[in-house]
Coordinates of C-alpha atoms in Angstrom, one line a residue:
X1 CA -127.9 90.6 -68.4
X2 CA -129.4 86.8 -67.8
X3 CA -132.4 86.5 -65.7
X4 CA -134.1 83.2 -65.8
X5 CA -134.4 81.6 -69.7
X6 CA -133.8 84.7 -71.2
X7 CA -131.6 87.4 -71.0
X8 CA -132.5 91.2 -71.8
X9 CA -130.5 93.3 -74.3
X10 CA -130.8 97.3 -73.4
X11 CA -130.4 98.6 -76.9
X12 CA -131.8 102.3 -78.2
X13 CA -133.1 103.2 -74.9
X14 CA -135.3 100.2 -74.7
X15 CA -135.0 96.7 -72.9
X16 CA -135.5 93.9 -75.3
X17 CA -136.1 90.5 -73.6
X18 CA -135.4 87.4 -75.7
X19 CA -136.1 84.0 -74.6
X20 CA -133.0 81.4 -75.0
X21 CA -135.3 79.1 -77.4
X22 CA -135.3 82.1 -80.2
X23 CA -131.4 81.9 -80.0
X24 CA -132.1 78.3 -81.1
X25 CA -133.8 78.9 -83.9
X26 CA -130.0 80.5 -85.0
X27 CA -128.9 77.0 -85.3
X28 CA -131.0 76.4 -88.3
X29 CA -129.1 78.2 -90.6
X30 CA -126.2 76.2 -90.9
X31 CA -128.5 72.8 -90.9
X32 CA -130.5 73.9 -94.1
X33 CA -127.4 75.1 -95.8
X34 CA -125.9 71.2 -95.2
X35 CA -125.8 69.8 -98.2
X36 CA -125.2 66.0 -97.2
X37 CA -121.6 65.7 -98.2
X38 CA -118.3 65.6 -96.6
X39 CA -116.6 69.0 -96.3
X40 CA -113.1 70.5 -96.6
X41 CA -110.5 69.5 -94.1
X42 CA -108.0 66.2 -93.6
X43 CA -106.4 64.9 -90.8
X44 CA -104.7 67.5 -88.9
X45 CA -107.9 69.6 -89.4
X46 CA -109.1 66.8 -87.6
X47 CA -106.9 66.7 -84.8
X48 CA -106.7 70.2 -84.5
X49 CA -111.0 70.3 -84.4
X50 CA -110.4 67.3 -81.2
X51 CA -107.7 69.2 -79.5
X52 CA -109.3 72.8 -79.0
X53 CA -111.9 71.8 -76.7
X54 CA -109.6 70.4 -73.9
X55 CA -107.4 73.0 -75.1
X56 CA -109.3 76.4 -74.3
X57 CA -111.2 74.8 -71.0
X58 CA -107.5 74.2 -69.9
X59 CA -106.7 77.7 -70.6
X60 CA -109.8 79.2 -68.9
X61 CA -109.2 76.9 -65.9
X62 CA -105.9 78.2 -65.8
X63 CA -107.1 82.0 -66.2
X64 CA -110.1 81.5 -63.7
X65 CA -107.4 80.3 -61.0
X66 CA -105.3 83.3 -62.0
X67 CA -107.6 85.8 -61.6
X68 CA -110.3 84.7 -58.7
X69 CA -107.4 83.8 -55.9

């Protein structure tokens, strides 16, 4: 449930509020673990990377047109 910048998690008979920011914190994981070089992947790892975004916000366009009409 979202209410304002934070949501609240009801888990073990308690509500637990959590403030967006801590979910940010998440983010450092994979920053520390960089290890400044170039990873795995060539050119249609690539492509593939560029062409999911437009991809999936197609596919929910189409699905939220589906289902809200």
């Amino acid at each position: 449930m979202i209410a304002g910048e934070s949501f609240t998690i009801n888990m073990f008979g308690r509500e637990l509020w959590i403030p967006f920011q801590a979910i940010g914190i998440l983010s450092l994981i994979p920053i520390f673990m960089y290890n400044g070089q170039k990873g795995p992947g060539g050119k249609a790892f690539q492509r593939a990377v560029y062409i999911f975004y437009p991809a999936h916000m197609l596919i929910l366009g189409v699905l939220m047109i589906i289902f809200m009409s």
